[in-house]
XYZ file of C-alpha atoms in Angstrom:
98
model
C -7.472 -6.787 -8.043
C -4.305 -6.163 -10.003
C -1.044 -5.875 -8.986
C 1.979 -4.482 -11.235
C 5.338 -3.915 -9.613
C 8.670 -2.592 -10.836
C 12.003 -1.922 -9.320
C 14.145 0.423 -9.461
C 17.654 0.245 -7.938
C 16.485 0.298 -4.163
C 12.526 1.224 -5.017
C 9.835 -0.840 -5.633
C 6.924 0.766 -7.402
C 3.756 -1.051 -6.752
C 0.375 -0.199 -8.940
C -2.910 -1.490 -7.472
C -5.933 -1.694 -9.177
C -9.472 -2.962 -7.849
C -10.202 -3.647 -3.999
C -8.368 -5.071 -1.597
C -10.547 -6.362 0.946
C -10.790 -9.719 2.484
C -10.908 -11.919 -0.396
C -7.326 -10.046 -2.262
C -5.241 -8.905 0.815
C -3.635 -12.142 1.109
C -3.027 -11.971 -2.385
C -2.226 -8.332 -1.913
C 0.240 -8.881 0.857
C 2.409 -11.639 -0.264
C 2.799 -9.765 -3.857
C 4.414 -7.219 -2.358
C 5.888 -8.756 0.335
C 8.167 -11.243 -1.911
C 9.928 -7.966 -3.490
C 11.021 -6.158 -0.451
C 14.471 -7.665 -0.123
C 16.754 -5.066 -0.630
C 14.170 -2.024 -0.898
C 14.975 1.293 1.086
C 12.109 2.874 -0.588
C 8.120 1.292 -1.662
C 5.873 3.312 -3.589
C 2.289 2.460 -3.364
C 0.145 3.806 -6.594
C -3.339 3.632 -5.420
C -4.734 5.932 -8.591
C -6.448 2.858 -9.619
C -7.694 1.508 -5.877
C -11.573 1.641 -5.475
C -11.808 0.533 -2.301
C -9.385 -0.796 0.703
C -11.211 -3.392 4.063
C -9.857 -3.102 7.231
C -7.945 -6.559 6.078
C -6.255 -4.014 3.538
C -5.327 -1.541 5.941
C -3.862 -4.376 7.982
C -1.355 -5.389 5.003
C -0.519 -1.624 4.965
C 0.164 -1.253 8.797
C 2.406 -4.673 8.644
C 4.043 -3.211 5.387
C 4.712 0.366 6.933
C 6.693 -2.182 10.066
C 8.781 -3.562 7.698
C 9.638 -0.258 5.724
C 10.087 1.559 9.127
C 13.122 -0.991 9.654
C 14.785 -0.734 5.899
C 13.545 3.049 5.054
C 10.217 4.414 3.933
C 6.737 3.627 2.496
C 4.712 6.217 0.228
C 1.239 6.254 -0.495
C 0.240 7.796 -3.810
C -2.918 8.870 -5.867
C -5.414 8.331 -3.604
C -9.080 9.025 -4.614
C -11.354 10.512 -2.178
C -12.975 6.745 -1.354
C -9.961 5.904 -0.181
C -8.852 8.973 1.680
C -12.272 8.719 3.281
C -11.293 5.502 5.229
C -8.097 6.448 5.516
C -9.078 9.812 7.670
C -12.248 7.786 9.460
C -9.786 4.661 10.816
C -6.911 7.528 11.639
C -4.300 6.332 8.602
C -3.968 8.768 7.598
C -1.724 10.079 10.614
C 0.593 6.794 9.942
C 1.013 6.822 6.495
C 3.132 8.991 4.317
C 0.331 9.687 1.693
C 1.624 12.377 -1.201
């Protein structure tokens, strides 16, 4: 898995590439986690995702939390795969995916 991030003024734009399942979403979590100081806006850019675990989806639920106190989470480029769990484990009624 790959993570690249980049700010801008009060977004953080976050790229993931690979899986995140049980052996990344620690990794996954605290990556994204250490740049939300000061964010009103996160951008997840899961064009290059091939596959989230139910350990992934819970470092998206506890990331939507913290975004629903400071302002909003997006979900972006999601392949099928993904959309597939996401619409199976209801996500996709929580999450702002565009």
């Amino acid at each position: 898995m790959t993570v690249n991030k980049e700010k801008k003024g009060n977004t953080l734009f976050v790229s993931v590439e690979g899986r995140v399942d049980t052996a990344t979403a620690g990794e996954f979590e605290s990556e994204i986690k250490s740049g939300l100081d000061g964010i009103s806006e996160l951008v997840l850019d899961f064009s290059g995702l091939n596959y989230i675990s139910s350990a992934g989806l819970r470092v998206l639920l506890s990331l939507q939390k913290i975004m629903n106190t400071q302002g909003e989470m997006k979900i972006t480029g999601v392949n099928e795969i993904v959309n597939d769990i996401f619409e199976v484990t209801g996500f996709s009624e929580i999450l702002t995916i565009v």
